[in-house]
CSV table of C-alpha atoms in Angstrom, one decimal:
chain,number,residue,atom,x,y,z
A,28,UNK,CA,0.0,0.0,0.0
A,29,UNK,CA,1.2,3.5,-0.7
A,30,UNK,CA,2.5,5.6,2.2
A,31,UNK,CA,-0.1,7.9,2.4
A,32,UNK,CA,-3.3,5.5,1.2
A,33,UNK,CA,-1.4,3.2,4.5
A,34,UNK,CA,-1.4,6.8,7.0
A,35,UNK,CA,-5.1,7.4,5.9
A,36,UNK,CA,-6.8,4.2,6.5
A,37,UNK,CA,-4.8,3.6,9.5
A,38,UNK,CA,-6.1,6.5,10.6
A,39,UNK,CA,-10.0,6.3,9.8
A,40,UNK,CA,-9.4,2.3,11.3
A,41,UNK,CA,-9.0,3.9,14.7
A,42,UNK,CA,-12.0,6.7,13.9
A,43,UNK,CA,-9.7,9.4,12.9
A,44,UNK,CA,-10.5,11.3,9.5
A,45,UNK,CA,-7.8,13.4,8.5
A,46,UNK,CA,-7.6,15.8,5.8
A,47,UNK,CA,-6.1,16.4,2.7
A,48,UNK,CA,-4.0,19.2,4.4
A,49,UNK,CA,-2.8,17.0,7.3
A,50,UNK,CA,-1.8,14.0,5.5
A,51,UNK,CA,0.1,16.7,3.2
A,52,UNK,CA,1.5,18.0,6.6
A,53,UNK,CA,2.4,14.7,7.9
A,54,UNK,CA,4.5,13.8,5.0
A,55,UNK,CA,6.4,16.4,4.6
A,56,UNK,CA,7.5,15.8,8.2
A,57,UNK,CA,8.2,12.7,7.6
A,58,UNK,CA,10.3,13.6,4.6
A,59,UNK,CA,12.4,16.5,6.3
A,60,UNK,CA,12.7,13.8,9.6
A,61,UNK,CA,14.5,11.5,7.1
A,62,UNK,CA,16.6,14.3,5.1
A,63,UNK,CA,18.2,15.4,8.6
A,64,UNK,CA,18.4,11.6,9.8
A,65,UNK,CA,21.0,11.5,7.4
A,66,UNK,CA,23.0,14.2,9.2
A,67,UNK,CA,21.9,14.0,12.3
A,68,UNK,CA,20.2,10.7,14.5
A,69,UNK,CA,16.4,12.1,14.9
A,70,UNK,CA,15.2,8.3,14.1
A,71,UNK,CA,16.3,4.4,14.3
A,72,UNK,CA,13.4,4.3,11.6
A,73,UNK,CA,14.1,4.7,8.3
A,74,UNK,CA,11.7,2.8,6.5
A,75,UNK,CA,8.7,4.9,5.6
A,76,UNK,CA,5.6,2.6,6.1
A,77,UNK,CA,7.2,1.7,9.3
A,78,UNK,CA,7.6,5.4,10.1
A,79,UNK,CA,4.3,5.9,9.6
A,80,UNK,CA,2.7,3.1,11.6
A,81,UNK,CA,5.4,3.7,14.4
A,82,UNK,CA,5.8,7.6,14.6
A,83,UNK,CA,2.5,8.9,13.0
A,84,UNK,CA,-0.2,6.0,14.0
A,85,UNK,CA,1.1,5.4,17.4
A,86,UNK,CA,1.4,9.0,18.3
A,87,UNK,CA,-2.2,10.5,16.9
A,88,UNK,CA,-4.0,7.4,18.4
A,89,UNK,CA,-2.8,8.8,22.3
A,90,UNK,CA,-5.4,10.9,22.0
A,91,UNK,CA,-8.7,10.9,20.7
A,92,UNK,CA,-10.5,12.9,17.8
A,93,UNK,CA,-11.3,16.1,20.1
A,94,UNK,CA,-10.7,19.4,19.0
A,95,UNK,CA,-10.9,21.9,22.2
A,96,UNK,CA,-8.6,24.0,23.1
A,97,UNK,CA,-5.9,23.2,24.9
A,98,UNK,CA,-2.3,24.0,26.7
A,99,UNK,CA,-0.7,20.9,26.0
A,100,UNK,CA,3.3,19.7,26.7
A,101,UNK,CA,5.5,16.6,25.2
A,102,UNK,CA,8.5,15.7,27.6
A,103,UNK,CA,10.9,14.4,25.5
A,104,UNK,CA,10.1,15.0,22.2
A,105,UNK,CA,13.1,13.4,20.5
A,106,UNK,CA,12.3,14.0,17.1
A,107,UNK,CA,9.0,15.6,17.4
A,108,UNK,CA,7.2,12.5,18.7
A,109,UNK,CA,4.1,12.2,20.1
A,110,UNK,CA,3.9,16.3,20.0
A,111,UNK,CA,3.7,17.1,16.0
A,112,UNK,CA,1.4,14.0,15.0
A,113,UNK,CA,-0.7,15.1,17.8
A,114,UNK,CA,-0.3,18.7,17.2
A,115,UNK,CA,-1.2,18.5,13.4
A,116,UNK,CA,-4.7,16.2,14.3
A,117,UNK,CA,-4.9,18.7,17.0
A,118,UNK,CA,-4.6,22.5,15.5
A,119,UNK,CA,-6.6,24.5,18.2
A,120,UNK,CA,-3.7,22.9,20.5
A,121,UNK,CA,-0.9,25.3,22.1
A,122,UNK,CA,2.0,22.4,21.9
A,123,UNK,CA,5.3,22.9,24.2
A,124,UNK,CA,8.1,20.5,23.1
A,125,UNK,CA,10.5,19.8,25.6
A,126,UNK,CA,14.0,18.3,25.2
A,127,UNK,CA,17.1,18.2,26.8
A,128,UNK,CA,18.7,18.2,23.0
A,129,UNK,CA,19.0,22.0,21.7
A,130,UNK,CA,19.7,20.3,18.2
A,131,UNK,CA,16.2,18.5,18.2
A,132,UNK,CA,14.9,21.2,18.8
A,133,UNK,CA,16.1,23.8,16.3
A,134,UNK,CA,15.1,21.1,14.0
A,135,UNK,CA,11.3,20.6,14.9
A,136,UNK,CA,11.3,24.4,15.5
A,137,UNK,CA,12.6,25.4,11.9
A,138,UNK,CA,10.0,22.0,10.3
A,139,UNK,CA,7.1,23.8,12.1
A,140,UNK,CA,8.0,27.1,10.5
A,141,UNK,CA,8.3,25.6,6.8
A,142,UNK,CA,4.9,23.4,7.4
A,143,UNK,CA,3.2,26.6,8.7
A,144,UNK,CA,2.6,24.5,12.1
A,145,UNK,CA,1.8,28.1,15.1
A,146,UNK,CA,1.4,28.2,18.3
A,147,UNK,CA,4.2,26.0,19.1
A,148,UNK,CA,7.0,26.5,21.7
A,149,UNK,CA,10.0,25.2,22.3
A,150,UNK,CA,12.1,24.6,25.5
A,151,UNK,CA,15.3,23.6,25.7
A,152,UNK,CA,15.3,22.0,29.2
A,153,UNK,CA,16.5,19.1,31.2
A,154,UNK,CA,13.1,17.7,32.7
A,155,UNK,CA,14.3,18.2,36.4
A,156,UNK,CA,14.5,21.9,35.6
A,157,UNK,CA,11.4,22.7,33.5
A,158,UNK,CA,9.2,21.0,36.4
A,159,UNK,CA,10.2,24.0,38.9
A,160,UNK,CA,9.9,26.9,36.7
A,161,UNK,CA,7.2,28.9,37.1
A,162,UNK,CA,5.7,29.4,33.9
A,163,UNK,CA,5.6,25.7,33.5
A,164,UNK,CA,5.0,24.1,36.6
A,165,UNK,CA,1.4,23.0,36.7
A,166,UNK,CA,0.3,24.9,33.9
A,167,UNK,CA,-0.8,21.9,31.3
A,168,UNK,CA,-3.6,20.5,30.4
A,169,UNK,CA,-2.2,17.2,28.6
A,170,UNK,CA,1.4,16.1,29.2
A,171,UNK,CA,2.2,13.2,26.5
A,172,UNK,CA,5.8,11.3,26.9
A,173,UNK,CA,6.5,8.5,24.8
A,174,UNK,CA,9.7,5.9,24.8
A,175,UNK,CA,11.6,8.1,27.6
A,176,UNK,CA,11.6,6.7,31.2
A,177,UNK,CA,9.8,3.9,33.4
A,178,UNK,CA,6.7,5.4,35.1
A,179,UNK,CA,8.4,6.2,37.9
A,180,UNK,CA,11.2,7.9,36.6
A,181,UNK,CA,8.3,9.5,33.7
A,182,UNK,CA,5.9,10.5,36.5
A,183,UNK,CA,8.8,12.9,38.1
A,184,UNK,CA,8.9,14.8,35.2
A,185,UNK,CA,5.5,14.6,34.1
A,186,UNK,CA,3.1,15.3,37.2
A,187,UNK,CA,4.7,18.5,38.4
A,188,UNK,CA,4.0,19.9,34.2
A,189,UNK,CA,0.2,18.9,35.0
A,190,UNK,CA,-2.5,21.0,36.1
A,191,UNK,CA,-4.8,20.2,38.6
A,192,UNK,CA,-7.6,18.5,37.0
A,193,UNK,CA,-5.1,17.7,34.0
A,194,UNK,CA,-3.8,14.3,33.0
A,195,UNK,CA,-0.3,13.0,32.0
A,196,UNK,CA,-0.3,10.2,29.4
A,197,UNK,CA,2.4,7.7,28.9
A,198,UNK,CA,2.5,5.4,26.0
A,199,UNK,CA,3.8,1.9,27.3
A,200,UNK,CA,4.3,-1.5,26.2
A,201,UNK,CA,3.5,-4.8,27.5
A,202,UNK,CA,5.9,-4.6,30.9
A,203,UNK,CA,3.4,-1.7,31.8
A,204,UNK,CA,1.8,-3.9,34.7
A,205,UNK,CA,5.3,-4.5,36.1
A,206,UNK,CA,5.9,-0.4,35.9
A,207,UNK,CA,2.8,1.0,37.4
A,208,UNK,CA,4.1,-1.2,40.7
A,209,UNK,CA,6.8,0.3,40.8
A,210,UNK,CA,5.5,3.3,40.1
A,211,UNK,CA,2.2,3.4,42.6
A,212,UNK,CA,4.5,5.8,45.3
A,213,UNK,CA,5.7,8.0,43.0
A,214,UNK,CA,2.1,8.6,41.3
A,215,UNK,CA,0.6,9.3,44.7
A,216,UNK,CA,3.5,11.9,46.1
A,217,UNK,CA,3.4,13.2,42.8
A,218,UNK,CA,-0.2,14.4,43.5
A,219,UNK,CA,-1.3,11.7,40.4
A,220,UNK,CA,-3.6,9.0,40.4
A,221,UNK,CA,-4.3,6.3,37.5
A,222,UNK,CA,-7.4,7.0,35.9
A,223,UNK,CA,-7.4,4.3,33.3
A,224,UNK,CA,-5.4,2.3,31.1
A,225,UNK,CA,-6.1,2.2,27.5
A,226,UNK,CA,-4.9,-1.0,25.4
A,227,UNK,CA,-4.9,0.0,21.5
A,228,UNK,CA,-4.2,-2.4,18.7
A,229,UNK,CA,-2.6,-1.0,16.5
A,230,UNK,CA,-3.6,-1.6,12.6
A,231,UNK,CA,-0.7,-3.5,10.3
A,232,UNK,CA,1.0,-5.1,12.8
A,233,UNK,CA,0.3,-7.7,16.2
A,234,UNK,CA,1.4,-5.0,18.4
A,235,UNK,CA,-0.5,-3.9,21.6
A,236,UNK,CA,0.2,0.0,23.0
A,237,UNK,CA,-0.9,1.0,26.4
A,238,UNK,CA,-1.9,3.9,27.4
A,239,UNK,CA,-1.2,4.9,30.9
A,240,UNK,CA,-3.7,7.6,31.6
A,241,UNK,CA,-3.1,9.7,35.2
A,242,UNK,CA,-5.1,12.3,36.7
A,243,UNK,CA,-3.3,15.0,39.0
A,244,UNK,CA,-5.5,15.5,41.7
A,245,UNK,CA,-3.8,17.5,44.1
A,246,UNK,CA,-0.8,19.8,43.9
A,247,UNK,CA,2.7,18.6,43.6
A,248,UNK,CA,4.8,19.6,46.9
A,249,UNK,CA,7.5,22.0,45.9
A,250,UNK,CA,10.3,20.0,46.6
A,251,UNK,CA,9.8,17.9,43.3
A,252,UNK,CA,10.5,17.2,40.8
A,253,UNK,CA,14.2,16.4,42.6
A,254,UNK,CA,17.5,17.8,41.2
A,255,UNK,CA,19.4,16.6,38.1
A,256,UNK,CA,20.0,13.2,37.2
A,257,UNK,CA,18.3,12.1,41.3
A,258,UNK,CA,14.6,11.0,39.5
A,259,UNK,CA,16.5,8.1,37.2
A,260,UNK,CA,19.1,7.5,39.8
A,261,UNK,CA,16.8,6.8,42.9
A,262,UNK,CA,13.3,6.5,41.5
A,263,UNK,CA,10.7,7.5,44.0
């Protein structure tokens, strides 16, 4: 199937109907992500129907179809993943991407100007770091992170990003189980609690995502998320 016939009925598989304009969109990300990959390590996928079932697919279907408004962050981002999948589905979205790379982020930065992608920002960031400051901390109302941490680790930088009321959403794989128990402390300190956990099948392939859905339902204390390089090395 050809790339873009593949993206589409992936898509409308799951209930999403995209159009014309954010296919187009899509695939000219794609396309620039590969260009620089040749310069510069944005992706270990190269192939392009993979890259679409394992970048585009798996990213848009973290969220459903709705279009409200909303402040939105991805911790992370790598090379723009979930946040510009999600962002193009998602137009009425404010999107902050978050990395600790500055290169990642010129890239995406300078891909959202040539797709004509607004209300963007970028933050150049270590996690530990963008969870204290004050025009971050507790201000959003989705916080996506996809392939970074365990929960534990993830829920450090995540929950202090979230608003109250808001919910951080991990994308995990089948161990998830194993890292919620590890996690269940450092959800509840955080000021999180699980709200549900999504299992999505993904179209193409016998691959199962889950999605680990938390609410924040009461303030973070101050004294987290912990210094530099602490959340990984003694998880809560």
């Amino acid at each position: 199937m050809e790339s873009r016939q593949l993206l589409y009925t992936g898509l409308k598989e799951k209930g999403f109907n995209l159009t014309d304009e954010q296919i187009y969109s899509l695939m000219e990300y794609m396309n620039l992500v590969l260009e620089e990959n040749k310069k510069f390590n944005l992706t270990a996928i190269e192939e392009e129907n993979e890259f679409i079932n394992k970048h585009f697919i798996d990213s848009i279907l973290m969220y459903d179809n709705s279009q409200e408004e909303m402040l939105v962050a991805d911790m992370g981002t790598g090379g723009g993943f979930p946040g510009i999948p999600l962002k193009i589905v998602h137009p009425n979205w404010k999107m902050t991407f978050i990395d600790s790379t500055e290169k990642k982020l010129k890239f995406i930065e300078a891909a959202c100007k040539k797709l004509g992608i607004e209300n963007v920002e970028f933050v150049h960031s270590r996690a530990e770091d963008v969870g204290r400051a004050d025009e971050h901390r507790e201000k959003y109302d989705l916080v996506f992170s996809r392939a970074v941490a365990s929960m534990n680790v993830l829920s450090e930088y995540c929950l202090p990003l979230t608003r109250l009321g808001g919910k951080f959403i991990a994308s995990k794989g089948p161990k998830y189980q194993e890292e919620l128990e590890d996690a269940k402390k450092a959800i509840e300190v955080l000021g999180g609690k699980v709200d549900n956990i999504t299992e999505i099948m993904m179209p193409y392939e016998d691959i199962v995502r889950y999605l680990v859905i938390c609410k924040k339902i009461k303030k973070t204390p101050l004294k987290y998320p912990r210094r530099q390089g602490v959340p990984s090395k003694k998880p809560l």
